[in-house]
PDB file of N, CA and C in Angstrom:
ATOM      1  N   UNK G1323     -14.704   5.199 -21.167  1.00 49.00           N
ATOM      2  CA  UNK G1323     -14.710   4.207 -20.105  1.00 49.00           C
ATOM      3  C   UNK G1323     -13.357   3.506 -20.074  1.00 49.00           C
ATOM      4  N   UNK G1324     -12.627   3.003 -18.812  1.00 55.00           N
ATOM      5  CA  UNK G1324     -11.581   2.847 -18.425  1.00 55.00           C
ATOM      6  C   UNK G1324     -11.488   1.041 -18.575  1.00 55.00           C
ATOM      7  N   UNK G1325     -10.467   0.624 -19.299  1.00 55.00           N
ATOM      8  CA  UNK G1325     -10.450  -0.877 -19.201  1.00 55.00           C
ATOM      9  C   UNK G1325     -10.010  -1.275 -18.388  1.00 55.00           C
ATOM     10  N   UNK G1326     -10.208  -2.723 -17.351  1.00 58.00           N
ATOM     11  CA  UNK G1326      -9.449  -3.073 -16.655  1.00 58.00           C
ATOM     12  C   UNK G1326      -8.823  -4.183 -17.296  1.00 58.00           C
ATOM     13  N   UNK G1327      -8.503  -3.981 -18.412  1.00 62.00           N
ATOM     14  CA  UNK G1327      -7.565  -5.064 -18.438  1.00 62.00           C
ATOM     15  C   UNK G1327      -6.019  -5.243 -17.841  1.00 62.00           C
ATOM     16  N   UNK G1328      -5.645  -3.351 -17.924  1.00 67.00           N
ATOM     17  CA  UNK G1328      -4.520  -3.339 -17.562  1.00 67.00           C
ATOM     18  C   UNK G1328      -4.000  -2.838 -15.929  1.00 67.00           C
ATOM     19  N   UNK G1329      -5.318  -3.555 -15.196  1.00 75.00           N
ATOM     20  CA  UNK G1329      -4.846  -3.366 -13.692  1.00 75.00           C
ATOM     21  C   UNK G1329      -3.825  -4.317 -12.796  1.00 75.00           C
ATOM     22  N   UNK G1330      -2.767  -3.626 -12.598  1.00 82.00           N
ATOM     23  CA  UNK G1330      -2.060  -4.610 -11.941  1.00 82.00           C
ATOM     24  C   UNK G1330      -2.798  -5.845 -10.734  1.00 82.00           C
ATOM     25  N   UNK G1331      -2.181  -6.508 -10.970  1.00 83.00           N
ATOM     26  CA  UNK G1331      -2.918  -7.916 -10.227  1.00 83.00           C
ATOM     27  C   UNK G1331      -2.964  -7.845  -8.907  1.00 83.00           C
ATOM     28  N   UNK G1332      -1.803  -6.685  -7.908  1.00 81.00           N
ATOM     29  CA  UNK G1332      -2.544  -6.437  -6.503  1.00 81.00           C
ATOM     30  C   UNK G1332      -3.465  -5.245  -6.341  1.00 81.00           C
ATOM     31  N   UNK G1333      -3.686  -4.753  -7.429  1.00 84.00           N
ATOM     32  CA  UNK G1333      -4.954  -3.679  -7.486  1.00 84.00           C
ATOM     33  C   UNK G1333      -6.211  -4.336  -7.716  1.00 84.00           C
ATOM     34  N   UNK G1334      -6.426  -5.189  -8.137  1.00 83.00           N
ATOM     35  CA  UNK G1334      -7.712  -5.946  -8.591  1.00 83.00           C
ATOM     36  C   UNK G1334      -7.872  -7.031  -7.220  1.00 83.00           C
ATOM     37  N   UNK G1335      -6.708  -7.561  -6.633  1.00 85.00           N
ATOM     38  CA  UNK G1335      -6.708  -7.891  -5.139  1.00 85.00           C
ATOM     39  C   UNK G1335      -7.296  -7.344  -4.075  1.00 85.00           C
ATOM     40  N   UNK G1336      -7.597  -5.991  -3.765  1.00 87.00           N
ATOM     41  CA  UNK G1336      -7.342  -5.147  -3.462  1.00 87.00           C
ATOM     42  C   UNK G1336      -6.501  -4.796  -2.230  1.00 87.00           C
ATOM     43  N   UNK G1337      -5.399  -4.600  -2.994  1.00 87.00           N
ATOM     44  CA  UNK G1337      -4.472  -4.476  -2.062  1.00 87.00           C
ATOM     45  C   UNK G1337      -3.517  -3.077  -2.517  1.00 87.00           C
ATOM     46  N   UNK G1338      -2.780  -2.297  -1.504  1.00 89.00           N
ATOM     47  CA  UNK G1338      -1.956  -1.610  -2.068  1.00 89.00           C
ATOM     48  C   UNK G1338      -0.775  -1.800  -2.609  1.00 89.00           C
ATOM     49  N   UNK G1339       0.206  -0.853  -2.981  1.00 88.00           N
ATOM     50  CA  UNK G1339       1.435  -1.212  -3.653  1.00 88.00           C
ATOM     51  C   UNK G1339       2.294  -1.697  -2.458  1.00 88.00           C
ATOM     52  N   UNK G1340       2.252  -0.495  -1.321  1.00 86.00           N
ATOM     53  CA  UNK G1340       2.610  -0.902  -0.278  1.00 86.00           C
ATOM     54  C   UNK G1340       2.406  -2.183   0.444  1.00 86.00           C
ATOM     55  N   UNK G1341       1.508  -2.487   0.148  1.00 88.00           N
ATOM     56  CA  UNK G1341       1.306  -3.498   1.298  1.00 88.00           C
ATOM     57  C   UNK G1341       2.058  -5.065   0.452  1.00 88.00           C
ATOM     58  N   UNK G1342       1.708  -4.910  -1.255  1.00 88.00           N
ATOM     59  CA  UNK G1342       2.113  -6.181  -2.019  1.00 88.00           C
ATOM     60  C   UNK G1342       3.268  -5.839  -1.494  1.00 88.00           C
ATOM     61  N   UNK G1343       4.507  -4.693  -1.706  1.00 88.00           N
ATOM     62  CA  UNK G1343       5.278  -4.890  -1.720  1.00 88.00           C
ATOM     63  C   UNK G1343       6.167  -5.623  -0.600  1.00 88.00           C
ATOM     64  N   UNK G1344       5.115  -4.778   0.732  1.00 86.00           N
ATOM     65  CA  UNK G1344       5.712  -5.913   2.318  1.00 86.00           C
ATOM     66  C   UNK G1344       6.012  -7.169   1.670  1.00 86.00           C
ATOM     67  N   UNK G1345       4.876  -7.805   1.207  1.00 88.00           N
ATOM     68  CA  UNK G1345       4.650  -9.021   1.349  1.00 88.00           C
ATOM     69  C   UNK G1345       5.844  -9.634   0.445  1.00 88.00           C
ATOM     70  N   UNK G1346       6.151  -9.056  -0.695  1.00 89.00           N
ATOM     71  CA  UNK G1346       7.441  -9.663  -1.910  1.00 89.00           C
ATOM     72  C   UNK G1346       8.734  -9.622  -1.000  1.00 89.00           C
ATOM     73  N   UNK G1347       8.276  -8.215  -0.040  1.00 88.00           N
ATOM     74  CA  UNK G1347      10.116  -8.496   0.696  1.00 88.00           C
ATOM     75  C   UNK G1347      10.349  -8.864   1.603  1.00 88.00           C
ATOM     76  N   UNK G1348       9.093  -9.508   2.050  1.00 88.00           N
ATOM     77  CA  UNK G1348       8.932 -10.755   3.583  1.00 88.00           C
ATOM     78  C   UNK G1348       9.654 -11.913   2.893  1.00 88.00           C
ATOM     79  N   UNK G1349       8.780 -12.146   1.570  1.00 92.00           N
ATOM     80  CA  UNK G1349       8.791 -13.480   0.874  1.00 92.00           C
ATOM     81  C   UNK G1349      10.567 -13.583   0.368  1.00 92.00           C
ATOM     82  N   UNK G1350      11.086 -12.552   0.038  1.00 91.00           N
ATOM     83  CA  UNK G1350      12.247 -12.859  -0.422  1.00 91.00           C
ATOM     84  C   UNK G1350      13.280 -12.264   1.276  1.00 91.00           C
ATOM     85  N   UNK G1351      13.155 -12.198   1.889  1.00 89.00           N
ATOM     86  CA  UNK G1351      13.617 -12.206   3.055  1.00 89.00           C
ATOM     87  C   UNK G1351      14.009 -13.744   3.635  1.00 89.00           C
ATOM     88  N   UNK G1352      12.928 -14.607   3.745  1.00 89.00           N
ATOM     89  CA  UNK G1352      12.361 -15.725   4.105  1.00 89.00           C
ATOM     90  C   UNK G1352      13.436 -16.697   3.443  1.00 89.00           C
ATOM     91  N   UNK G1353      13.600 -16.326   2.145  1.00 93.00           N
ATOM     92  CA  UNK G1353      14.286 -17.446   1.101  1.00 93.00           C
ATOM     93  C   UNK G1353      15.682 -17.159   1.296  1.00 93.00           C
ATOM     94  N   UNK G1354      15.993 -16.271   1.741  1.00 92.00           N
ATOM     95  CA  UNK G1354      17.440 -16.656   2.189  1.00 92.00           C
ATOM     96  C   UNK G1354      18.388 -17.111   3.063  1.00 92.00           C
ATOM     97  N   UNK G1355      19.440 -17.783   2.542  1.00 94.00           N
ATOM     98  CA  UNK G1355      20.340 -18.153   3.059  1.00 94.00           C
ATOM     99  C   UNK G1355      21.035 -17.637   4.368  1.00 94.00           C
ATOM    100  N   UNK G1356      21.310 -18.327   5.544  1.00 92.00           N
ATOM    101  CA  UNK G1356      22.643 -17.554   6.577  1.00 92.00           C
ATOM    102  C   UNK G1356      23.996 -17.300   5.827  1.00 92.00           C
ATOM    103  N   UNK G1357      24.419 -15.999   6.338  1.00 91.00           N
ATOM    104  CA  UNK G1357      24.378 -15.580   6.991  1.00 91.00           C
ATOM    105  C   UNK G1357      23.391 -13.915   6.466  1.00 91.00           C
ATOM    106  N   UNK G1358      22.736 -14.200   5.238  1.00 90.00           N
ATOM    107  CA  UNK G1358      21.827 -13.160   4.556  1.00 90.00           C
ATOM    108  C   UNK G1358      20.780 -12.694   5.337  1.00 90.00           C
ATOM    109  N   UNK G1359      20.184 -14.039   5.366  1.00 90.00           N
ATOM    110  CA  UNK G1359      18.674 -14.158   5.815  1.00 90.00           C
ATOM    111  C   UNK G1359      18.879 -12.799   7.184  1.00 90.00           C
ATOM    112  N   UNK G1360      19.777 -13.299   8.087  1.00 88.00           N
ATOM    113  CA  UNK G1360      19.606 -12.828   9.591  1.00 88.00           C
ATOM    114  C   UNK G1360      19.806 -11.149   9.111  1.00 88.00           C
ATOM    115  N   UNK G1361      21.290 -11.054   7.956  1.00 88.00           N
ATOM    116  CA  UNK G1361      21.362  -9.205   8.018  1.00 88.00           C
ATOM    117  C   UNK G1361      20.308  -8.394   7.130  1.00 88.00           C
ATOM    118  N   UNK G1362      19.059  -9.446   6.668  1.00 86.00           N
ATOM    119  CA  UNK G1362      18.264  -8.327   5.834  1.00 86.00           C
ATOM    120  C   UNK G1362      17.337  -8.147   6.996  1.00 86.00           C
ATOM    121  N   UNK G1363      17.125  -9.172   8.029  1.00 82.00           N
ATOM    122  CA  UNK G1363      16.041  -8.937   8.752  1.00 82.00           C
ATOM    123  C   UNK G1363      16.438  -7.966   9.957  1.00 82.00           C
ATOM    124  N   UNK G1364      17.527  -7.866   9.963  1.00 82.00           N
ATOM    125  CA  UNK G1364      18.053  -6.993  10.643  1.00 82.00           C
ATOM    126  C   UNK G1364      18.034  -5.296  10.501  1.00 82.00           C
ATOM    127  N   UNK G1365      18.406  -5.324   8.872  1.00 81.00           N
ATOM    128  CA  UNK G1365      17.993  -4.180   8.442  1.00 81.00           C
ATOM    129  C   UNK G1365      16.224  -3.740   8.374  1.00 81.00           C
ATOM    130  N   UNK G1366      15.626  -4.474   8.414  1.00 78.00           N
ATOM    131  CA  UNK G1366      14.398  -4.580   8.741  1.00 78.00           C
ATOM    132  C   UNK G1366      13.354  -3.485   9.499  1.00 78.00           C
ATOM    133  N   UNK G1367      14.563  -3.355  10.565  1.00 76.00           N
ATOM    134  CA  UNK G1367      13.763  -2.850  11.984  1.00 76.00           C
ATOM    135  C   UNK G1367      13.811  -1.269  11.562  1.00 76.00           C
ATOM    136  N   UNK G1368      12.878  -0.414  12.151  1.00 76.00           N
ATOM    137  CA  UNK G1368      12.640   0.799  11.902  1.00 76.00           C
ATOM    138  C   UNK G1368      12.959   1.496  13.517  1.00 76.00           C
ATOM    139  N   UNK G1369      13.276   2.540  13.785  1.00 75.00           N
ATOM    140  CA  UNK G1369      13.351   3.024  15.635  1.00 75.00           C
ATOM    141  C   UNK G1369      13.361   4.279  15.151  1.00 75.00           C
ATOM    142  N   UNK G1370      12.188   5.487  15.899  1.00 79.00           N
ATOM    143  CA  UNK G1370      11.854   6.262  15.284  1.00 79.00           C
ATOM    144  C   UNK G1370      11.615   6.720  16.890  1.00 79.00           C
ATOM    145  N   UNK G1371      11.217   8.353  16.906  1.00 84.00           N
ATOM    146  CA  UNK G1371      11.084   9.073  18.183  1.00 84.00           C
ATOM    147  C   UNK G1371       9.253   9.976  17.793  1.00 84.00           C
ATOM    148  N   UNK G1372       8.716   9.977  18.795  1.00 84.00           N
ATOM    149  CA  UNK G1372       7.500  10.531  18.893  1.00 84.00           C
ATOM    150  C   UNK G1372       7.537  11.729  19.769  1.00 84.00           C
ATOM    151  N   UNK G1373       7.181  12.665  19.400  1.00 87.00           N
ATOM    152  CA  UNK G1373       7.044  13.579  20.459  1.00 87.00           C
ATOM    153  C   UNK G1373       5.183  14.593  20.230  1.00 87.00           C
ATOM    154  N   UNK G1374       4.977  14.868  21.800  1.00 88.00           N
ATOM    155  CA  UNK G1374       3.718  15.035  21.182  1.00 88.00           C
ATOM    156  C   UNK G1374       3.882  16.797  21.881  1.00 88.00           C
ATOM    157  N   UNK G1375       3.010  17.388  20.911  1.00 88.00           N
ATOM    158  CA  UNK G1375       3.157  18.941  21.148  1.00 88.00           C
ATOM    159  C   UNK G1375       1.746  19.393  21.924  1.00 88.00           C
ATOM    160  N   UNK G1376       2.169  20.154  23.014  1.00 89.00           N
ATOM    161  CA  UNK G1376       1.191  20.860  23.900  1.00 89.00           C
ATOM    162  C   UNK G1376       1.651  22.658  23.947  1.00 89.00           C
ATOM    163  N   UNK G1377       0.498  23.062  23.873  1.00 90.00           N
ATOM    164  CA  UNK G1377       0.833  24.847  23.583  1.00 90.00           C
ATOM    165  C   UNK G1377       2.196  25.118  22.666  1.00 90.00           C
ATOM    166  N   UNK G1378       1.807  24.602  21.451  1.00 88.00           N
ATOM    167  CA  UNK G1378       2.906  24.640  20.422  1.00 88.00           C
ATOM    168  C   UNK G1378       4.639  24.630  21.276  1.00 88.00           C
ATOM    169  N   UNK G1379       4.713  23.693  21.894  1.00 88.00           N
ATOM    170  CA  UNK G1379       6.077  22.891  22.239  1.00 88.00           C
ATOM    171  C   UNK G1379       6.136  21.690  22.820  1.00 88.00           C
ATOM    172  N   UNK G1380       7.027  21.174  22.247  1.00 86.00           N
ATOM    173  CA  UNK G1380       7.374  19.690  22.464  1.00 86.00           C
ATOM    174  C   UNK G1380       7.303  18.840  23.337  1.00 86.00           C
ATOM    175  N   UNK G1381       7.057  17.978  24.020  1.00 87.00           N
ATOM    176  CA  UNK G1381       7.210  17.546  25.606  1.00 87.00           C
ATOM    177  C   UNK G1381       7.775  16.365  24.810  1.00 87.00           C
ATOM    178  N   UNK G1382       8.943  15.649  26.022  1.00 86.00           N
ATOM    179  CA  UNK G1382       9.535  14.841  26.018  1.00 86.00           C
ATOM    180  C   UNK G1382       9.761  13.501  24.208  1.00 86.00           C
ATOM    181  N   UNK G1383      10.463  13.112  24.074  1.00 83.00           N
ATOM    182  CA  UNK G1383      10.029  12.590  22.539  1.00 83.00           C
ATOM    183  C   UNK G1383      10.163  10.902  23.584  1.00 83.00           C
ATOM    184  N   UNK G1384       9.252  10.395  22.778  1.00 83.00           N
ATOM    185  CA  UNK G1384       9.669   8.818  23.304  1.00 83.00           C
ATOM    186  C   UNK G1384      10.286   8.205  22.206  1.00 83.00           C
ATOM    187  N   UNK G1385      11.110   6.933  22.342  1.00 79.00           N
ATOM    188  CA  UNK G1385      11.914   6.346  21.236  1.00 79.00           C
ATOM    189  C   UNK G1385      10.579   5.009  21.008  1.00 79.00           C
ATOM    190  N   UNK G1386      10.300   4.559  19.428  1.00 78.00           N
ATOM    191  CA  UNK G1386       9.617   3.689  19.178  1.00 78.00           C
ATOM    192  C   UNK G1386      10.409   2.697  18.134  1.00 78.00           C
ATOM    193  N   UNK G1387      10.058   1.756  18.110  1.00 74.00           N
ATOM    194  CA  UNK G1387      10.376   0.481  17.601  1.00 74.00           C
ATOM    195  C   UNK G1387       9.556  -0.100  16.406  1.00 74.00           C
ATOM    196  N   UNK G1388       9.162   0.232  15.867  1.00 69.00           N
ATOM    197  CA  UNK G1388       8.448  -0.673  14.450  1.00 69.00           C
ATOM    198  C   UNK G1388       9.407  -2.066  13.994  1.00 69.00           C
ATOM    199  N   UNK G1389       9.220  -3.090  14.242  1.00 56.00           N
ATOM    200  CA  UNK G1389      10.045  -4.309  14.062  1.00 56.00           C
ATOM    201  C   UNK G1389       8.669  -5.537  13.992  1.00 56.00           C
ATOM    202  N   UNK G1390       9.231  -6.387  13.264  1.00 50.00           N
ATOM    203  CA  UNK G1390       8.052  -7.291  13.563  1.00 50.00           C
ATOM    204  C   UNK G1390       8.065  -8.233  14.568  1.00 50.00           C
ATOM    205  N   UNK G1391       9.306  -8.604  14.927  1.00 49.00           N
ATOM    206  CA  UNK G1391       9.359  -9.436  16.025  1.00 49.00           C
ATOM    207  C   UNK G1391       8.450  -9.264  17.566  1.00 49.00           C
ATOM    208  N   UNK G1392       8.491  -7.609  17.399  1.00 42.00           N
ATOM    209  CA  UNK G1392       7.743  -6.991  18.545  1.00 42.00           C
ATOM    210  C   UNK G1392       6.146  -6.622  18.132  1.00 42.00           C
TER     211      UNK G1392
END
């Protein structure tokens, strides 16, 4: 039988690694200083292309935005 003593504290949350980790690099995002603060949140943003496949080929890709502001 498996102890939990040694479950990390956002596993017993239940939360993922992923998701604690958003949250540590929101939180240390937040705490910084200008002119920091603005270029981490900047680096932030994700822009990614979708394309969806019909009779195994591509139609058009659209450009997407993952950012939180949006």
């Amino acid at each position: 039988m498996a102890s939990t003593a040694a479950v990390p504290f956002w596993r017993s949350a239940g939360m993922t690694y992923i998701s604690y980790s958003n949250i540590c690099a929101n939180l240390v995002r937040n705490c910084l200083k200008e002119p920091y603060k603005s270029e981490a949140i900047n680096r932030e943003k994700v822009h990614f292309s979708v394309s969806k496949w019909v009779d195994g080929k591509p139609e058009k890709p659209t450009i997407r935005s993952d950012s939180p502001e949006e």
